[in-house]
XYZ file of C-alpha atoms in Angstrom:
660
model
C -13.070 -32.098 -89.079
C -11.750 -29.651 -86.542
C -8.368 -30.488 -85.133
C -7.911 -30.081 -81.425
C -4.585 -29.213 -79.883
C -2.653 -31.916 -78.136
C -3.529 -32.227 -74.495
C -0.837 -32.881 -71.917
C -1.028 -35.914 -69.768
C -2.615 -35.125 -66.401
C -0.175 -35.000 -63.524
C -1.928 -37.805 -61.666
C -1.365 -40.128 -64.645
C 2.278 -39.115 -65.077
C 2.881 -39.728 -61.379
C 2.062 -43.399 -61.985
C 5.467 -43.849 -63.533
C 8.153 -45.113 -61.186
C 11.440 -43.236 -60.708
C 14.198 -43.844 -63.189
C 16.726 -46.412 -61.922
C 20.456 -45.768 -61.745
C 21.098 -47.257 -65.215
C 18.778 -44.692 -66.821
C 16.132 -47.156 -68.204
C 12.624 -45.866 -67.315
C 10.339 -48.326 -65.627
C 6.587 -48.084 -66.298
C 3.971 -49.615 -64.037
C 0.894 -51.420 -65.457
C -1.320 -48.562 -64.345
C 0.809 -46.111 -66.315
C 0.612 -48.310 -69.446
C -3.201 -48.417 -69.207
C -3.370 -44.634 -68.872
C -1.123 -44.146 -71.909
C -3.319 -46.498 -73.958
C -6.407 -44.495 -73.093
C -4.780 -41.314 -74.293
C -3.722 -42.897 -77.581
C -7.267 -44.272 -78.221
C -8.795 -40.822 -77.745
C -6.695 -39.348 -80.565
C -7.460 -40.104 -84.280
C -5.276 -42.677 -85.910
C -4.308 -40.420 -88.822
C -3.347 -37.429 -86.707
C 0.229 -36.310 -87.351
C 2.756 -36.625 -84.593
C 4.115 -33.615 -82.850
C 7.521 -32.621 -84.212
C 10.491 -33.541 -82.110
C 12.150 -30.941 -79.917
C 14.824 -28.833 -81.481
C 18.390 -30.036 -81.126
C 19.408 -27.109 -78.985
C 16.247 -27.154 -76.831
C 16.629 -28.429 -73.300
C 15.539 -32.014 -72.888
C 13.251 -33.062 -70.040
C 15.201 -35.148 -67.564
C 14.096 -38.564 -66.408
C 11.960 -38.774 -63.279
C 13.927 -39.159 -60.032
C 13.130 -41.185 -56.944
C 12.794 -38.405 -54.347
C 9.400 -36.994 -53.659
C 10.607 -33.404 -53.283
C 11.784 -32.682 -56.830
C 10.760 -30.274 -59.551
C 7.426 -30.795 -61.308
C 7.538 -33.780 -63.713
C 7.857 -33.281 -67.456
C 4.583 -33.442 -69.359
C 3.949 -35.970 -72.165
C 2.698 -34.556 -75.488
C -0.415 -36.219 -77.059
C -0.531 -36.969 -80.822
C -2.164 -34.191 -82.866
C -4.577 -34.508 -85.786
C -3.434 -33.907 -89.393
C -3.142 -30.266 -90.297
C -3.110 -29.094 -86.713
C -0.430 -26.661 -85.630
C 2.619 -28.342 -84.300
C 2.913 -27.979 -80.538
C 6.246 -28.936 -78.996
C 6.334 -31.158 -75.973
C 6.068 -29.193 -72.767
C 9.210 -29.068 -70.694
C 9.498 -29.335 -66.929
C 8.725 -26.018 -65.350
C 11.794 -24.153 -64.264
C 12.543 -23.628 -60.629
C 11.532 -19.958 -60.962
C 7.991 -20.947 -62.102
C 6.958 -22.341 -58.748
C 3.577 -21.133 -57.468
C 3.761 -17.947 -55.487
C 7.188 -16.969 -56.855
C 7.342 -14.045 -59.275
C 9.880 -14.004 -62.069
C 13.226 -12.590 -61.000
C 12.789 -13.435 -57.337
C 15.081 -15.986 -55.653
C 13.557 -19.411 -55.324
C 13.264 -20.566 -51.666
C 15.285 -23.650 -50.807
C 13.588 -26.338 -48.738
C 15.948 -28.165 -46.337
C 16.540 -31.748 -47.328
C 16.079 -31.039 -51.088
C 18.655 -30.276 -53.803
C 19.386 -26.555 -54.097
C 18.017 -24.637 -57.121
C 20.193 -24.915 -60.189
C 21.618 -28.313 -59.233
C 22.523 -30.110 -62.514
C 19.887 -32.671 -63.434
C 22.513 -35.241 -64.420
C 24.201 -34.981 -60.991
C 21.110 -35.068 -58.811
C 21.387 -37.868 -56.260
C 18.617 -40.347 -55.527
C 18.178 -38.709 -52.115
C 19.352 -35.625 -50.265
C 20.659 -36.199 -46.731
C 20.269 -33.801 -43.850
C 23.450 -31.954 -42.702
C 25.291 -33.671 -39.839
C 24.576 -32.344 -36.364
C 27.185 -30.007 -34.876
C 29.762 -31.653 -32.588
C 29.115 -31.591 -28.880
C 31.045 -28.915 -27.002
C 34.140 -30.255 -25.273
C 35.846 -29.550 -21.975
C 37.418 -26.288 -23.115
C 34.079 -24.927 -24.394
C 32.019 -25.868 -21.329
C 34.348 -25.851 -18.308
C 37.467 -23.957 -19.317
C 36.807 -21.245 -21.865
C 39.788 -19.176 -20.805
C 39.987 -15.386 -20.395
C 37.414 -13.356 -22.305
C 39.802 -10.437 -22.895
C 43.405 -10.309 -24.147
C 46.261 -10.377 -21.672
C 46.831 -7.182 -19.762
C 50.029 -5.314 -19.059
C 50.658 -7.169 -15.792
C 50.298 -10.548 -17.514
C 52.702 -9.599 -20.321
C 55.322 -8.182 -17.945
C 54.956 -11.170 -15.606
C 55.532 -13.575 -18.481
C 58.640 -11.664 -19.513
C 59.947 -11.715 -15.935
C 59.443 -15.469 -15.661
C 61.214 -16.062 -18.969
C 64.225 -13.934 -18.056
C 64.412 -15.446 -14.570
C 64.542 -18.973 -15.962
C 67.137 -18.125 -18.608
C 69.415 -16.329 -16.156
C 69.104 -18.378 -12.970
C 68.256 -22.021 -13.750
C 71.260 -24.427 -13.652
C 69.879 -27.052 -15.996
C 72.628 -29.620 -15.412
C 72.539 -29.817 -11.591
C 70.596 -28.896 -8.454
C 71.286 -25.353 -7.304
C 69.827 -22.245 -5.759
C 68.861 -20.907 -9.190
C 65.867 -23.236 -9.376
C 64.416 -21.630 -6.253
C 65.173 -18.104 -7.498
C 63.498 -18.721 -10.850
C 60.452 -20.300 -9.184
C 60.163 -17.369 -6.755
C 60.150 -14.867 -9.644
C 57.460 -16.819 -11.506
C 55.386 -17.255 -8.321
C 55.553 -13.534 -7.606
C 54.379 -12.723 -11.141
C 51.474 -15.179 -10.941
C 50.511 -13.995 -7.461
C 50.381 -10.319 -8.489
C 48.100 -11.106 -11.415
C 45.912 -13.362 -9.239
C 45.214 -10.506 -6.822
C 43.765 -8.355 -9.607
C 42.202 -11.109 -11.741
C 39.000 -11.327 -9.707
C 38.421 -15.052 -10.333
C 35.747 -16.493 -7.991
C 37.677 -18.436 -5.321
C 36.366 -19.319 -1.857
C 38.373 -18.477 1.241
C 39.084 -22.136 2.035
C 40.186 -22.833 -1.502
C 42.403 -19.746 -1.442
C 44.184 -20.992 1.683
C 44.697 -24.400 0.090
C 46.168 -22.796 -3.030
C 48.607 -20.751 -0.975
C 49.724 -23.921 0.824
C 50.247 -25.726 -2.497
C 52.349 -22.804 -3.714
C 54.496 -22.878 -0.582
C 54.882 -26.648 -0.964
C 56.154 -26.151 -4.532
C 58.767 -23.640 -3.346
C 59.802 -25.942 -0.487
C 60.305 -28.835 -2.900
C 62.421 -26.704 -5.223
C 64.516 -25.507 -2.282
C 65.788 -29.092 -1.937
C 68.117 -28.316 -4.841
C 69.776 -25.651 -2.722
C 70.770 -28.073 0.061
C 71.007 -31.528 -1.554
C 73.177 -32.566 -4.508
C 71.533 -35.937 -5.316
C 70.132 -35.605 -8.830
C 67.497 -38.362 -8.515
C 66.102 -36.828 -5.327
C 65.858 -33.360 -6.828
C 64.219 -34.737 -9.985
C 61.434 -36.302 -7.889
C 61.038 -33.028 -5.997
C 60.918 -31.093 -9.281
C 58.054 -33.228 -10.643
C 56.160 -32.926 -7.365
C 56.732 -29.148 -7.360
C 55.222 -28.874 -10.829
C 52.112 -30.723 -9.640
C 51.830 -28.537 -6.539
C 52.194 -25.378 -8.642
C 49.392 -26.576 -10.921
C 47.137 -27.220 -7.934
C 47.988 -23.784 -6.563
C 46.804 -22.183 -9.809
C 43.843 -24.443 -10.696
C 42.612 -25.745 -7.331
C 40.544 -28.892 -6.850
C 39.325 -30.975 -3.899
C 38.228 -34.354 -5.230
C 40.543 -36.929 -6.747
C 39.296 -36.274 -10.279
C 39.488 -32.497 -9.922
C 43.000 -32.702 -8.473
C 44.103 -34.991 -11.296
C 42.931 -32.386 -13.823
C 44.407 -29.548 -11.802
C 47.792 -31.261 -11.491
C 48.265 -31.264 -15.280
C 46.593 -27.921 -15.994
C 49.741 -25.761 -16.111
C 51.261 -27.512 -19.167
C 47.892 -27.274 -20.952
C 47.481 -23.642 -19.962
C 51.022 -22.894 -21.165
C 50.055 -23.911 -24.700
C 46.714 -22.086 -24.593
C 48.375 -18.902 -23.308
C 50.464 -18.361 -26.473
C 47.709 -16.689 -28.565
C 46.341 -14.983 -25.446
C 49.662 -13.290 -24.647
C 50.157 -12.469 -28.329
C 46.802 -10.676 -28.504
C 47.643 -8.822 -25.302
C 50.913 -7.533 -26.753
C 49.084 -6.393 -29.895
C 46.432 -4.562 -27.851
C 49.041 -2.819 -25.709
C 50.937 -1.602 -28.774
C 47.706 -0.371 -30.365
C 46.716 1.475 -27.186
C 50.094 3.159 -27.007
C 49.854 4.307 -30.617
C 46.308 5.595 -30.068
C 47.392 7.526 -26.966
C 50.208 9.196 -28.891
C 47.863 10.202 -31.694
C 45.326 11.620 -29.245
C 48.028 13.591 -27.440
C 49.337 14.962 -30.722
C 45.854 16.099 -31.740
C 45.175 17.753 -28.374
C 48.464 19.726 -28.153
C 50.710 19.387 -31.186
C 53.454 21.673 -29.817
C 53.798 19.864 -26.488
C 53.655 16.519 -28.223
C 56.448 17.554 -30.609
C 58.615 18.763 -27.721
C 57.950 15.541 -25.819
C 58.826 13.504 -28.851
C 62.084 15.426 -29.249
C 62.938 14.900 -25.574
C 62.014 11.240 -25.768
C 64.111 10.746 -28.869
C 67.089 12.491 -27.250
C 66.749 10.401 -24.081
C 66.360 7.225 -26.087
C 69.503 8.038 -28.043
C 71.477 8.645 -24.854
C 70.180 5.423 -23.323
C 70.991 3.515 -26.507
C 74.509 4.942 -26.530
C 75.050 3.828 -22.934
C 73.762 0.329 -23.705
C 75.979 0.051 -26.787
C 78.995 1.168 -24.750
C 78.334 -1.416 -22.038
C 77.765 -4.157 -24.575
C 80.971 -3.330 -26.436
C 83.010 -3.282 -23.233
C 81.522 -6.546 -22.038
C 81.885 -8.328 -25.359
C 85.380 -7.234 -26.288
C 86.602 -7.137 -22.695
C 85.213 -10.589 -22.041
C 86.802 -12.001 -25.190
C 90.188 -10.448 -24.382
C 90.002 -11.600 -20.754
C 89.122 -15.123 -21.845
C 92.187 -15.087 -24.091
C 94.577 -13.926 -21.330
C 94.213 -14.781 -17.634
C 96.591 -11.989 -16.595
C 94.426 -9.432 -18.365
C 91.379 -10.951 -16.691
C 92.976 -10.486 -13.278
C 93.709 -6.877 -14.179
C 90.115 -6.185 -15.124
C 88.807 -7.589 -11.886
C 86.236 -10.132 -10.827
C 83.091 -8.635 -12.484
C 84.599 -8.749 -15.931
C 86.235 -12.072 -15.153
C 82.786 -13.491 -14.551
C 81.741 -12.186 -17.956
C 84.868 -13.745 -19.402
C 83.884 -17.105 -17.930
C 80.533 -16.807 -19.672
C 82.145 -16.081 -23.033
C 84.698 -18.833 -22.510
C 81.875 -21.379 -22.295
C 79.783 -19.721 -24.972
C 78.989 -22.085 -27.809
C 76.005 -23.296 -29.809
C 74.796 -25.797 -27.128
C 74.970 -23.062 -24.489
C 72.963 -20.647 -26.641
C 70.437 -23.414 -27.293
C 70.076 -24.081 -23.539
C 69.543 -20.378 -22.827
C 66.898 -20.168 -25.531
C 65.196 -23.302 -24.238
C 65.114 -21.958 -20.686
C 63.836 -18.582 -21.888
C 60.937 -20.151 -23.807
C 60.124 -22.747 -21.139
C 60.188 -20.245 -18.282
C 57.969 -17.846 -20.202
C 55.494 -20.567 -21.148
C 55.103 -21.938 -17.625
C 54.754 -18.447 -16.157
C 52.182 -17.531 -18.798
C 50.366 -20.799 -18.102
C 50.125 -19.974 -14.405
C 48.849 -16.462 -15.171
C 46.339 -17.908 -17.653
C 45.062 -20.284 -14.963
C 44.607 -17.732 -12.188
C 42.924 -15.340 -14.624
C 40.343 -17.901 -15.812
C 40.620 -21.182 -13.891
C 38.709 -24.250 -15.101
C 35.320 -25.000 -13.586
C 35.930 -28.196 -11.601
C 32.773 -28.101 -9.480
C 31.085 -30.888 -11.453
C 34.032 -33.129 -10.668
C 33.595 -32.470 -6.959
C 30.268 -34.304 -6.803
C 30.361 -37.814 -5.290
C 29.975 -40.752 -7.639
C 26.578 -42.264 -8.250
C 25.968 -45.426 -6.228
C 25.876 -48.284 -8.732
C 26.991 -51.351 -6.765
C 24.563 -53.044 -4.385
C 25.329 -54.607 -1.027
C 25.893 -58.156 -2.244
C 27.747 -56.946 -5.343
C 30.489 -55.241 -3.352
C 30.333 -57.508 -0.291
C 31.288 -60.644 -2.206
C 34.588 -59.416 -3.779
C 35.607 -57.367 -0.751
C 34.846 -60.239 1.607
C 36.917 -62.622 -0.505
C 39.758 -60.074 -0.525
C 39.599 -59.786 3.270
C 39.850 -63.567 3.666
C 42.775 -63.710 1.239
C 44.630 -60.925 3.041
C 43.955 -62.572 6.407
C 45.533 -65.816 5.216
C 48.590 -63.984 3.892
C 48.998 -62.017 7.123
C 48.847 -65.250 9.131
C 51.721 -66.646 7.062
C 53.708 -63.445 7.525
C 53.394 -63.658 11.307
C 54.590 -67.265 11.149
C 57.562 -66.706 8.837
C 58.799 -63.168 9.370
C 57.419 -61.670 12.536
C 57.639 -64.879 14.581
C 60.103 -67.727 14.673
C 59.583 -69.197 11.220
C 63.009 -70.762 10.730
C 61.579 -74.242 10.300
C 59.238 -73.022 7.569
C 62.091 -71.352 5.700
C 64.331 -74.387 6.170
C 61.635 -76.548 4.661
C 61.370 -74.160 1.700
C 65.169 -74.180 1.319
C 65.657 -70.357 1.367
C 67.284 -67.869 3.729
C 65.641 -64.838 5.321
C 67.282 -62.501 2.795
C 66.239 -64.580 -0.201
C 62.710 -64.910 1.166
C 62.525 -61.159 1.731
C 63.739 -60.342 -1.764
C 61.437 -62.862 -3.462
C 58.157 -61.049 -2.719
C 59.076 -57.450 -1.971
C 58.111 -56.037 -5.375
C 54.883 -58.040 -5.453
C 53.843 -56.599 -2.099
C 54.323 -53.069 -3.425
C 52.041 -53.848 -6.379
C 49.463 -55.418 -4.040
C 49.492 -52.291 -1.880
C 48.898 -49.952 -4.814
C 46.127 -52.136 -6.266
C 44.447 -52.275 -2.866
C 44.282 -48.477 -2.811
C 42.552 -48.540 -6.203
C 40.021 -51.136 -5.000
C 39.246 -49.113 -1.881
C 38.809 -45.907 -3.889
C 36.452 -47.580 -6.379
C 34.381 -49.193 -3.619
C 34.080 -45.965 -1.663
C 32.922 -44.109 -4.781
C 30.365 -46.489 -6.293
C 29.121 -48.692 -3.440
C 25.596 -48.015 -2.184
C 25.128 -46.651 1.302
C 21.446 -45.701 1.481
C 20.551 -47.952 4.417
C 22.332 -48.355 7.768
C 23.010 -51.987 6.857
C 24.846 -50.941 3.691
C 26.944 -48.396 5.581
C 27.860 -50.842 8.335
C 28.829 -53.534 5.852
C 30.955 -51.070 3.869
C 32.752 -49.883 7.015
C 33.541 -53.439 8.101
C 34.839 -54.593 4.734
C 36.829 -51.484 3.808
C 38.171 -51.202 7.340
C 39.256 -54.836 7.256
C 41.002 -54.407 3.905
C 42.787 -51.247 5.087
C 43.868 -52.783 8.406
C 45.190 -55.952 6.784
C 46.940 -53.811 4.157
C 48.808 -52.085 6.971
C 50.172 -55.469 8.009
C 51.180 -56.159 4.391
C 53.008 -52.820 4.287
C 54.791 -53.692 7.527
C 55.738 -57.053 6.011
C 57.224 -55.334 2.959
C 59.246 -52.927 5.110
C 60.504 -55.781 7.265
C 61.518 -57.742 4.175
C 63.415 -54.670 2.960
C 65.303 -54.364 6.257
C 66.311 -58.025 6.106
C 67.540 -57.722 2.560
C 69.531 -54.540 3.130
C 71.177 -56.120 6.152
C 72.421 -58.821 3.807
C 73.245 -56.643 0.785
C 73.465 -53.080 2.077
C 71.566 -49.892 1.270
C 71.117 -48.492 -2.231
C 69.235 -45.516 -3.672
C 66.435 -47.740 -4.913
C 65.950 -49.478 -1.573
C 65.836 -46.205 0.327
C 63.342 -44.666 -2.097
C 61.072 -47.729 -2.159
C 61.202 -47.935 1.625
C 60.057 -44.305 1.823
C 57.239 -45.083 -0.623
C 56.076 -47.993 1.546
C 56.042 -45.788 4.636
C 53.972 -43.231 2.729
C 51.503 -45.921 1.627
C 51.159 -47.027 5.227
C 50.269 -43.469 6.242
C 47.658 -43.344 3.474
C 45.999 -46.521 4.821
C 45.848 -44.880 8.239
C 44.091 -41.876 6.667
C 41.638 -44.259 4.968
C 40.802 -45.864 8.325
C 40.097 -42.424 9.780
C 37.927 -41.472 6.803
C 35.935 -44.713 7.104
C 34.421 -43.598 10.392
C 32.030 -41.181 8.679
C 32.230 -42.688 5.157
C 32.586 -39.118 3.947
C 35.920 -37.347 3.841
C 36.328 -34.473 1.397
C 39.717 -33.822 2.938
C 41.124 -37.243 2.015
C 42.361 -36.523 -1.573
C 44.234 -33.421 -0.438
C 45.612 -35.307 2.551
C 46.905 -38.093 0.300
C 48.679 -35.603 -1.989
C 50.027 -33.741 1.025
C 51.396 -37.014 2.421
C 53.420 -37.519 -0.752
C 54.859 -34.001 -0.449
C 55.718 -34.515 3.222
C 57.440 -37.830 2.468
C 59.636 -36.221 -0.191
C 60.581 -33.352 2.106
C 61.297 -35.799 4.938
C 63.479 -37.838 2.613
C 65.420 -34.693 1.733
C 65.886 -33.880 5.416
C 67.221 -37.378 6.088
C 69.775 -36.841 3.280
C 69.408 -40.324 1.744
C 72.814 -40.643 0.072
C 74.701 -39.626 3.204
C 72.510 -41.987 5.246
C 73.221 -44.768 2.757
C 76.976 -44.198 2.912
C 76.976 -44.018 6.723
C 75.035 -47.277 7.054
C 77.238 -49.154 4.601
C 80.450 -47.867 6.219
C 79.182 -48.767 9.701
C 78.119 -52.196 8.459
C 81.602 -52.794 7.030
C 83.383 -51.610 10.174
C 81.128 -53.616 12.475
C 80.943 -56.969 10.724
C 83.604 -56.793 8.018
C 81.028 -57.546 5.330
C 81.674 -56.753 1.709
C 81.396 -53.090 0.680
C 80.768 -51.931 -2.874
C 83.291 -49.145 -3.420
C 82.372 -48.723 -7.074
C 78.780 -48.030 -6.082
C 79.816 -45.642 -3.302
C 82.098 -43.613 -5.577
C 79.111 -42.976 -7.888
C 77.203 -41.169 -5.136
C 76.772 -37.400 -5.097
C 78.548 -34.866 -2.942
C 75.942 -35.508 -0.206
C 77.848 -38.660 0.795
C 81.303 -37.009 1.074
C 81.361 -36.556 4.897
C 80.441 -40.228 5.442
C 82.904 -41.564 2.851
C 85.710 -39.548 4.458
C 85.495 -41.867 7.504
C 86.626 -44.906 5.480
C 90.178 -46.253 5.843
C 92.691 -44.314 3.769
C 93.130 -47.012 1.141
C 89.382 -47.298 0.574
C 88.776 -43.565 0.864
C 91.050 -42.836 -2.096
C 88.731 -44.843 -4.323
C 85.424 -43.795 -2.772
C 86.101 -40.052 -3.123
C 87.925 -40.119 -6.459
C 84.918 -39.470 -8.712
C 83.325 -36.868 -6.420
C 86.590 -34.923 -6.109
C 87.094 -34.956 -9.864
C 83.616 -33.584 -10.553
C 83.924 -30.854 -7.928
C 87.266 -29.742 -9.339
C 86.399 -29.778 -13.029
C 82.908 -28.291 -12.706
C 82.897 -25.425 -10.187
C 79.650 -23.774 -9.112
C 78.499 -20.328 -10.195
C 76.256 -17.999 -8.230
C 73.079 -19.579 -9.600
C 74.281 -23.201 -9.226
C 75.483 -22.806 -5.624
C 74.683 -25.850 -3.472
C 75.284 -26.396 0.232
C 76.260 -30.068 -0.050
C 78.830 -29.388 -2.760
C 80.269 -26.555 -0.709
C 80.644 -28.858 2.314
C 82.175 -31.587 0.156
C 84.832 -29.203 -1.161
C 85.673 -28.223 2.393
C 85.980 -31.879 3.529
C 88.229 -32.782 0.588
C 90.379 -29.713 1.181
C 90.807 -30.665 4.854
C 91.875 -34.199 3.900
C 94.742 -32.902 1.788
C 95.868 -33.600 -1.781
C 97.125 -37.101 -0.992
C 93.763 -38.327 0.295
C 92.321 -38.800 -3.192
C 93.576 -41.538 -5.504
C 92.354 -44.188 -7.910
C 90.406 -47.436 -7.674
C 92.967 -49.883 -9.024
C 92.846 -52.207 -5.987
C 89.167 -51.740 -5.129
C 88.108 -55.155 -6.435
C 89.560 -56.957 -3.427
C 86.998 -55.176 -1.236
C 84.172 -56.035 -3.587
C 84.458 -59.629 -4.702
C 80.691 -60.079 -4.342
C 78.827 -56.956 -5.252
C 75.346 -56.410 -3.853
């Protein structure tokens, strides 16, 4: 009987087996069992079994669940006795795929395990790679400059850093703030002229105005000594400088533009660093090219440059030695300082105050000034694309949807205004007597709430104007009536808040907070007037800029009024007119702006009111960069009063038994 070799199981029968579960136990379907039985019946019963695979031969792995895997291992059929032993066929290697010649790399199909992946570590499935992240704001709208910083940008950054470190008086308002800002503005402006960024003529005019507004706000530190006032002007100046560099017309675009300088300052660090590296490389390349073109002339030039550099270095070392040792010796002996003269005495004053905190402040100003200047240059070189933010909002709210809440708000405001006319603006004494409160107590009770109501009303009006539908004439008319009614009634609420403030200050006197909040209320009233004007056409691209400009004008107007001097004058006049209580401890904490008004107090009260101001002016004199007009005038007033005009506040409590 002729023995036939063992036949492998056909692939269609082996495919009837299910994938191997996680625990490794193979699962066989009924169809697979029937196919295996047919194969066993076809072979003789006494045929010897095929020998097992060698110990070191690779074993066929269990079938996996995925469809896209290597070809399944074949099952060896039993052989007849005496037949040659045929080992079980193994799974074809990855290199034996059809159409792939031996030695060639096997193509990898996406979504399948790569070739050579260990069989024991193959997962049940192979996931697709995650999609790439969506590009953000910096990739789509603000990519930044495409080339490293040029020579003008690097030199401008250095000028801004040195200007801030040399001129800024960090502990007080002074002329140095304006000088430092002017240096930085000049550097940014020179780069902007050669940057070639696409800016329209109207936008260019607006940016120039924002830059001038920033300088005007910083100039307040030259004329006013009130720290809180200058701090507000400093924050507003930073916003104006950002708008001058980035631009923007809509509210969203201006909000992004107002904070763009700090962001650009951080992004400019690698940009300036690459620019410095490129400039150094260009200089080295130019020297090498010159040396190759004319070696003799290049050698002579190098010798002359080295000789000049040595002479310059010797001069610098001489000046530094004289300044350092002369300043130290002058700071140790005032007579020697007088002998050396005023220039070296100024250097001696610097060394006298030189310590670790001073060095830290200089370093901080150097870094901060350089960063903000570099941020401005970065912005004008490659400003962000804010045009998409200029588009009006999509109308999402229908007529009834915005008419119902706005109409209810109008009715609520109308009822409140009616009460205000009864109680405050008209003769409402009976109403207050019934409530058991005075005019001052009634005014104080709701003043802060009215400020919050005013601000929230502005938000409601802005949201309605952006998202309310206005396709039909009926929608536009309804929107004009409702928004106009809310704005007009809000004006009355603002007037009520200001009137409450005047009543309360008449009872308690003026303070910094009351003056500032009163100025804010006046500014909000002006904004509601602008909203009424914009509601005529229901389209006012100028409104966001006008609102920001109103805030700048209010701050400058407040600086012109000189709030601390005004406060002192009003409180002194109130005391002299009615004999009401005056808070001397509060007045003595005012800045030098209030000195001329406090000098008009009676001698006994003046000694207390001017004691703190005189002490600060004497112990902390101004330098050239911290010069301030108000402090100069205060020193002159105190000097005219004489040494006996300033005293202590030991008996001040009898003038202030009930502080306001």
